[in-house]
Amino acid sequence: MPTTHLRRAAHRRALFAAPEAPEADRRARAISGILLDASPHLLVVAEAAARGAETRIPMSEDTAIWHGGRGGPAALRPGRSVVVRRAGGGRAERIWVDIGRVSGTILACGRGAVEVDMGPHRGRAHVVIPPSVLGPVLVRHPRLEPGYLLDVVCVGSPGGPQAVRPGTSQPGYRVADLAAPAAAAPVPRELRGTATWFGGVEGEWRDGASYPAVDSEGDAGGCAEAPSGCAPMPYLSIGSEITVRNECGGRAAAVPVIECGCTAARFCDRCVECDASPRGRIVELTPAAFAGLGGDLTAGCFNATVRPGAPGGMEGPW
């Protein structure tokens, strides 16, 4: 018989292998993929969620381009990864080029670099922190020491991820000191807290969410070593559907849970994108899902409401 690990992998592939996308789905609010070609008026992207199918997206002089900061058309080189958010009519409103994110527990610090454990699903990352970025990072992450958490937005480089700015503020505790919610704390029907995004998802997966409270029993897909987090949350399984609402912008959509959010559960922080959210990361989204809900990938978070199931009377998918 196959091992539990192999059965889980097969189960995930069956759930999330992307079918041939109809034209309506290929005009999604936001997409991610590999840039194939770019002209002043058109992008051609091999879309990750559609098994590399070519998607053509019109551009204009108002299209904003990010590549480690404010960029321009010169950043649109074939072979680079992109996340594209569309405006009404399908035009590219904003493009993030080679953007990434590293969040997790600091393992070691050296001269101009940090080694980070991103959790069992994502492995380790060696993040370069240039001198020009170190100051802003230290303002929001004053403890660059083993055992503390790090969260930085990065840009791809030949030497690996290079930090551009802090993703959020560093929680003031060591990872081992995170306190679980009280055993008798009630689990609300709607969760309120912080939504962030995570990188590193390849085209095998559709856009979806990493959820901090995936059940570790049986084949639900959870991580046995995942902490409880600081907010009480209902247990779900890989493949469950949740509705995520951006309280800063009003957009909402249903997304599938595609990963156990072991790393998100360790962050007991707040998002202050439009107001101070309750403490706790209640969901991490793939970059396209986050951008499609109106989130700014460089800002790193938005105040969110999450509940199991499809949207009831809320705005539909992006």
CSV table of C-alpha atoms in Angstrom, one decimal:
chain,number,residue,atom,x,y,z
A,1,MET,CA,0.0,0.0,0.0
A,2,PRO,CA,1.3,3.5,-0.7
A,3,THR,CA,2.6,5.5,2.3
A,4,THR,CA,0.5,8.3,3.9
A,5,HIS,CA,2.8,10.9,2.3
A,6,LEU,CA,2.2,9.4,-1.2
A,7,ARG,CA,-1.5,9.1,-0.7
A,8,ARG,CA,-1.7,12.7,0.4
A,9,ALA,CA,0.2,13.8,-2.6
A,10,ALA,CA,-2.1,11.9,-4.9
A,11,HIS,CA,-5.1,13.3,-3.2
A,12,ARG,CA,-3.9,16.8,-3.6
A,13,ARG,CA,-3.1,16.3,-7.3
A,14,ALA,CA,-6.6,14.9,-7.9
A,15,LEU,CA,-8.1,17.9,-6.1
A,16,PHE,CA,-6.1,20.7,-7.6
A,17,ALA,CA,-4.8,19.6,-11.0
A,18,ALA,CA,-6.0,22.4,-13.3
A,19,PRO,CA,-8.4,21.4,-16.0
A,20,GLU,CA,-8.5,23.1,-19.4
A,21,ALA,CA,-9.7,26.6,-18.5
A,22,PRO,CA,-12.7,28.1,-20.3
A,23,GLU,CA,-12.3,31.6,-21.7
A,24,ALA,CA,-14.3,33.2,-18.9
A,25,ASP,CA,-11.9,31.7,-16.3
A,26,ARG,CA,-8.9,32.9,-18.2
A,27,ARG,CA,-10.0,36.5,-17.8
A,28,ALA,CA,-9.5,36.2,-14.1
A,29,ARG,CA,-9.0,39.3,-11.9
A,30,ALA,CA,-5.3,38.3,-11.3
A,31,ILE,CA,-3.0,35.7,-12.7
A,32,SER,CA,0.5,34.5,-12.1
A,33,GLY,CA,2.9,32.8,-14.5
A,34,ILE,CA,6.0,33.1,-16.6
A,35,LEU,CA,6.4,36.0,-19.0
A,36,LEU,CA,6.8,34.9,-22.6
A,37,ASP,CA,6.7,38.2,-24.4
A,38,ALA,CA,6.0,41.9,-23.8
A,39,SER,CA,5.4,44.9,-26.1
A,40,PRO,CA,4.3,48.4,-25.1
A,41,HIS,CA,0.7,47.3,-25.5
A,42,LEU,CA,0.6,43.6,-24.8
A,43,LEU,CA,1.8,40.9,-22.3
A,44,VAL,CA,1.9,37.2,-23.1
A,45,VAL,CA,2.0,35.0,-20.0
A,46,ALA,CA,2.2,31.3,-19.6
A,47,GLU,CA,-0.4,31.0,-16.9
A,48,ALA,CA,0.5,28.8,-13.9
A,49,ALA,CA,-3.1,27.9,-13.0
A,50,ALA,CA,-3.9,26.8,-16.6
A,51,ARG,CA,-0.9,24.4,-17.2
A,52,GLY,CA,1.1,27.0,-19.1
A,53,ALA,CA,-1.6,28.1,-21.5
A,54,GLU,CA,-0.8,31.4,-23.1
A,55,THR,CA,-2.8,34.4,-21.8
A,56,ARG,CA,-2.6,37.7,-23.7
A,57,ILE,CA,-3.2,40.8,-21.6
A,58,PRO,CA,-3.4,44.4,-23.0
A,59,MET,CA,-1.3,47.1,-21.3
A,60,SER,CA,-1.4,50.8,-21.3
A,61,GLU,CA,1.0,53.6,-20.2
A,62,ASP,CA,-0.9,53.7,-16.9
A,63,THR,CA,0.1,50.1,-16.0
A,64,ALA,CA,2.2,50.1,-12.8
A,65,ILE,CA,5.2,47.8,-12.9
A,66,TRP,CA,7.1,46.6,-9.8
A,67,HIS,CA,10.6,45.0,-9.9
A,68,GLY,CA,12.2,45.4,-6.5
A,69,GLY,CA,10.6,48.9,-6.4
A,70,ARG,CA,9.1,51.1,-9.0
A,71,GLY,CA,10.0,49.6,-12.4
A,72,GLY,CA,9.3,50.1,-16.0
A,73,PRO,CA,8.9,48.2,-19.3
A,74,ALA,CA,12.6,47.2,-19.2
A,75,ALA,CA,11.8,44.9,-16.3
A,76,LEU,CA,9.4,42.8,-18.5
A,77,ARG,CA,11.9,40.3,-19.7
A,78,PRO,CA,10.8,36.9,-21.0
A,79,GLY,CA,11.4,34.1,-18.5
A,80,ARG,CA,10.7,36.2,-15.5
A,81,SER,CA,7.8,35.3,-13.2
A,82,VAL,CA,5.0,37.8,-13.0
A,83,VAL,CA,1.8,38.4,-11.1
A,84,VAL,CA,-0.7,40.5,-13.1
A,85,ARG,CA,-3.8,42.2,-11.7
A,86,ARG,CA,-6.4,43.3,-14.3
A,87,ALA,CA,-8.7,46.2,-14.2
A,88,GLY,CA,-12.1,46.4,-15.9
A,89,GLY,CA,-12.0,45.2,-19.5
A,90,GLY,CA,-9.0,42.9,-18.8
A,91,ARG,CA,-6.3,45.5,-19.1
A,92,ALA,CA,-3.2,45.0,-16.9
A,93,GLU,CA,-3.6,47.4,-14.0
A,94,ARG,CA,-0.5,46.3,-12.0
A,95,ILE,CA,2.4,43.9,-12.6
A,96,TRP,CA,4.8,42.5,-10.0
A,97,VAL,CA,7.9,41.0,-11.5
A,98,ASP,CA,10.0,38.3,-9.7
A,99,ILE,CA,8.3,39.1,-6.4
A,100,GLY,CA,8.7,36.7,-3.5
A,101,ARG,CA,8.3,36.4,0.2
A,102,VAL,CA,10.3,34.7,2.9
A,103,SER,CA,8.6,34.2,6.3
A,104,GLY,CA,9.6,31.9,9.1
A,105,THR,CA,12.0,31.3,11.9
A,106,ILE,CA,15.5,32.6,11.8
A,107,LEU,CA,18.1,29.8,12.0
A,108,ALA,CA,21.3,31.8,11.5
A,109,CYS,CA,22.5,35.3,10.7
A,110,GLY,CA,25.6,36.3,8.9
A,111,ARG,CA,27.1,39.3,7.2
A,112,GLY,CA,24.3,40.7,5.0
A,113,ALA,CA,22.3,37.4,5.0
A,114,VAL,CA,19.8,35.4,7.1
A,115,GLU,CA,19.0,31.7,7.0
A,116,VAL,CA,15.2,31.1,7.5
A,117,ASP,CA,13.2,27.9,8.2
A,118,MET,CA,10.0,28.5,6.3
A,119,GLY,CA,8.3,25.3,7.6
A,120,PRO,CA,8.0,21.7,6.4
A,121,HIS,CA,6.3,22.5,3.1
A,122,ARG,CA,8.6,25.2,2.0
A,123,GLY,CA,12.1,24.3,3.3
A,124,ARG,CA,14.8,26.8,4.0
A,125,ALA,CA,15.8,30.1,2.4
A,126,HIS,CA,19.0,32.0,2.3
A,127,VAL,CA,17.9,35.7,2.2
A,128,VAL,CA,20.4,38.5,1.2
A,129,ILE,CA,19.7,41.8,3.0
A,130,PRO,CA,21.5,44.6,1.2
A,131,PRO,CA,22.9,47.5,3.3
A,132,SER,CA,20.4,49.9,1.9
A,133,VAL,CA,17.5,47.6,3.1
A,134,LEU,CA,19.0,46.6,6.5
A,135,GLY,CA,17.9,49.8,8.2
A,136,PRO,CA,14.2,49.6,7.3
A,137,VAL,CA,14.2,45.8,8.1
A,138,LEU,CA,15.7,46.5,11.6
A,139,VAL,CA,13.1,49.1,12.3
A,140,ARG,CA,10.4,46.5,12.1
A,141,HIS,CA,12.5,43.4,12.9
A,142,PRO,CA,14.8,44.5,15.6
A,143,ARG,CA,15.8,41.0,16.7
A,144,LEU,CA,17.7,39.4,13.8
A,145,GLU,CA,18.6,36.5,16.0
A,146,PRO,CA,18.0,32.7,15.9
A,147,GLY,CA,14.6,31.7,17.3
A,148,TYR,CA,12.8,34.9,16.3
A,149,LEU,CA,10.5,35.4,13.3
A,150,LEU,CA,11.3,37.1,10.0
A,151,ASP,CA,9.0,38.2,7.3
A,152,VAL,CA,10.4,40.1,4.2
A,153,VAL,CA,9.2,40.8,0.7
A,154,CYS,CA,11.9,39.9,-1.8
A,155,VAL,CA,12.9,40.2,-5.4
A,156,GLY,CA,14.5,37.3,-7.3
A,157,SER,CA,18.2,37.6,-8.1
A,158,PRO,CA,20.9,35.2,-9.4
A,159,GLY,CA,22.0,34.7,-5.8
A,160,GLY,CA,18.5,33.8,-4.5
A,161,PRO,CA,15.9,35.9,-2.8
A,162,GLN,CA,17.0,39.5,-2.0
A,163,ALA,CA,15.1,41.4,0.7
A,164,VAL,CA,13.4,44.6,-0.5
A,165,ARG,CA,11.4,45.6,2.5
A,166,PRO,CA,9.8,44.1,5.7
A,167,GLY,CA,6.6,42.2,5.0
A,168,THR,CA,5.2,43.0,8.5
A,169,SER,CA,6.5,43.9,11.9
A,170,GLN,CA,8.3,41.2,13.9
A,171,PRO,CA,6.3,39.7,16.8
A,172,GLY,CA,8.1,40.4,20.1
A,173,TYR,CA,8.5,36.8,21.2
A,174,ARG,CA,10.7,33.8,20.4
A,175,VAL,CA,8.9,31.2,18.4
A,176,ALA,CA,9.1,28.7,21.3
A,177,ASP,CA,7.2,31.2,23.6
A,178,LEU,CA,4.0,31.5,21.5
A,179,ALA,CA,1.1,30.9,23.8
A,180,ALA,CA,-1.9,28.9,22.6
A,181,PRO,CA,-5.5,30.2,23.0
A,182,ALA,CA,-7.3,29.1,26.1
A,183,ALA,CA,-8.7,25.6,25.8
A,184,ALA,CA,-12.3,26.9,26.5
A,185,ALA,CA,-12.1,29.8,24.1
A,186,PRO,CA,-15.1,29.7,21.7
A,187,VAL,CA,-14.5,29.2,18.0
A,188,PRO,CA,-16.3,32.0,16.1
A,189,ARG,CA,-18.2,31.2,12.9
A,190,GLU,CA,-16.3,34.1,11.2
A,191,LEU,CA,-12.6,34.6,11.8
A,192,ARG,CA,-11.2,38.1,11.8
A,193,GLY,CA,-7.5,38.9,11.6
A,194,THR,CA,-4.7,39.2,9.0
A,195,ALA,CA,-4.5,37.8,5.5
A,196,THR,CA,-1.0,37.6,4.0
A,197,TRP,CA,0.5,35.9,0.9
A,198,PHE,CA,3.1,33.3,0.3
A,199,GLY,CA,5.3,32.5,-2.7
A,200,GLY,CA,6.9,29.3,-4.0
A,201,VAL,CA,3.7,27.6,-5.4
A,202,GLU,CA,4.3,26.2,-8.8
A,203,GLY,CA,1.8,25.6,-11.6
A,204,GLU,CA,0.8,22.2,-10.1
A,205,TRP,CA,-1.5,24.1,-7.8
A,206,ARG,CA,-4.4,26.3,-8.5
A,207,ASP,CA,-4.8,29.6,-6.7
A,208,GLY,CA,-5.7,28.9,-3.1
A,209,ALA,CA,-4.9,29.3,0.6
A,210,SER,CA,-2.6,28.1,3.3
A,211,TYR,CA,-4.8,27.7,6.4
A,212,PRO,CA,-3.2,27.6,9.9
A,213,ALA,CA,-5.6,25.0,11.5
A,214,VAL,CA,-5.6,22.0,9.1
A,215,ASP,CA,-6.5,18.9,11.1
A,216,SER,CA,-3.4,16.7,11.6
A,217,GLU,CA,-5.5,13.5,12.0
A,218,GLY,CA,-6.0,11.0,9.3
A,219,ASP,CA,-5.7,12.2,5.7
A,220,ALA,CA,-6.8,15.8,6.4
A,221,GLY,CA,-3.3,17.0,5.5
A,222,GLY,CA,-2.3,18.9,8.6
A,223,CYS,CA,1.1,19.2,10.2
A,224,ALA,CA,1.5,17.4,13.5
A,225,GLU,CA,4.1,19.9,14.6
A,226,ALA,CA,2.0,23.0,13.8
A,227,PRO,CA,1.4,25.3,16.8
A,228,SER,CA,-2.2,26.2,17.8
A,229,GLY,CA,-1.7,29.9,16.9
A,230,CYS,CA,-3.0,32.7,19.0
A,231,ALA,CA,-6.6,32.8,17.7
A,232,PRO,CA,-9.1,29.9,18.1
A,233,MET,CA,-9.9,28.5,14.6
A,234,PRO,CA,-12.1,25.6,13.4
A,235,TYR,CA,-10.2,22.6,12.0
A,236,LEU,CA,-10.4,22.1,8.2
A,237,SER,CA,-8.9,19.6,5.7
A,238,ILE,CA,-6.9,20.1,2.6
A,239,GLY,CA,-9.5,20.7,-0.2
A,240,SER,CA,-11.9,22.5,2.1
A,241,GLU,CA,-13.4,25.7,0.6
A,242,ILE,CA,-13.2,29.0,2.6
A,243,THR,CA,-14.5,32.5,1.8
A,244,VAL,CA,-11.9,35.3,2.2
A,245,ARG,CA,-13.1,38.9,2.4
A,246,ASN,CA,-10.7,41.9,2.1
A,247,GLU,CA,-12.1,44.3,4.7
A,248,CYS,CA,-10.0,47.1,3.3
A,249,GLY,CA,-11.4,46.8,-0.2
A,250,GLY,CA,-14.6,44.9,0.1
A,251,ARG,CA,-13.8,42.1,-2.4
A,252,ALA,CA,-14.5,38.5,-1.4
A,253,ALA,CA,-14.0,35.1,-3.0
A,254,ALA,CA,-14.0,31.4,-2.3
A,255,VAL,CA,-10.7,29.7,-2.4
A,256,PRO,CA,-9.6,26.1,-1.7
A,257,VAL,CA,-7.3,25.2,1.2
A,258,ILE,CA,-4.2,23.8,-0.6
A,259,GLU,CA,-1.6,23.7,2.3
A,260,CYS,CA,-1.3,23.5,6.0
A,261,GLY,CA,-0.4,27.0,7.3
A,262,CYS,CA,2.3,25.9,9.8
A,263,THR,CA,4.2,29.2,9.4
A,264,ALA,CA,1.2,31.5,9.6
A,265,ALA,CA,0.2,29.9,12.9
A,266,ARG,CA,3.5,31.2,14.5
A,267,PHE,CA,2.7,34.8,13.8
A,268,CYS,CA,0.6,36.5,16.4
A,269,ASP,CA,0.7,40.0,14.8
A,270,ARG,CA,-1.7,42.6,13.4
A,271,CYS,CA,-2.3,44.1,10.0
A,272,VAL,CA,-2.8,47.9,10.0
A,273,GLU,CA,-3.5,48.3,6.2
A,274,CYS,CA,-6.8,50.1,6.8
A,275,ASP,CA,-7.3,49.6,10.6
A,276,ALA,CA,-5.8,47.5,13.3
A,277,SER,CA,-6.9,43.9,12.8
A,278,PRO,CA,-7.3,41.4,15.6
A,279,ARG,CA,-4.1,39.5,16.4
A,280,GLY,CA,-3.3,36.4,14.3
A,281,ARG,CA,-2.8,35.3,10.7
A,282,ILE,CA,-6.0,33.5,9.7
A,283,VAL,CA,-5.0,32.8,6.1
A,284,GLU,CA,-2.1,33.0,3.7
A,285,LEU,CA,-3.0,33.3,0.0
A,286,THR,CA,-1.2,32.5,-3.2
A,287,PRO,CA,0.0,35.8,-4.9
A,288,ALA,CA,-2.6,35.8,-7.6
A,289,ALA,CA,-5.4,35.2,-5.1
A,290,PHE,CA,-4.1,37.9,-2.8
A,291,ALA,CA,-3.8,40.4,-5.6
A,292,GLY,CA,-7.2,39.4,-7.0
A,293,LEU,CA,-8.8,40.4,-3.8
A,294,GLY,CA,-7.3,43.8,-4.0
A,295,GLY,CA,-4.2,43.2,-1.9
A,296,ASP,CA,-0.9,45.0,-2.6
A,297,LEU,CA,1.8,42.3,-2.6
A,298,THR,CA,4.4,44.9,-1.5
A,299,ALA,CA,2.3,45.9,1.5
A,300,GLY,CA,2.2,42.3,2.6
A,301,CYS,CA,-1.3,42.0,4.3
A,302,PHE,CA,-4.8,43.2,4.5
A,303,ASN,CA,-7.5,43.0,7.2
A,304,ALA,CA,-9.6,40.0,6.5
A,305,THR,CA,-12.7,38.0,7.4
A,306,VAL,CA,-12.6,34.2,6.8
A,307,ARG,CA,-15.4,31.7,7.1
A,308,PRO,CA,-15.7,28.1,5.8
A,309,GLY,CA,-17.8,27.6,2.7
A,310,ALA,CA,-18.6,29.6,-0.4
A,311,PRO,CA,-19.6,33.3,-0.4
A,312,GLY,CA,-23.3,33.8,0.6
A,313,GLY,CA,-24.5,37.0,-1.0
A,314,MET,CA,-20.9,38.3,-1.2
A,315,GLU,CA,-19.1,39.5,-4.3
A,316,GLY,CA,-18.1,36.5,-6.6
A,317,PRO,CA,-14.7,35.2,-7.7
A,318,TRP,CA,-12.1,37.4,-9.3
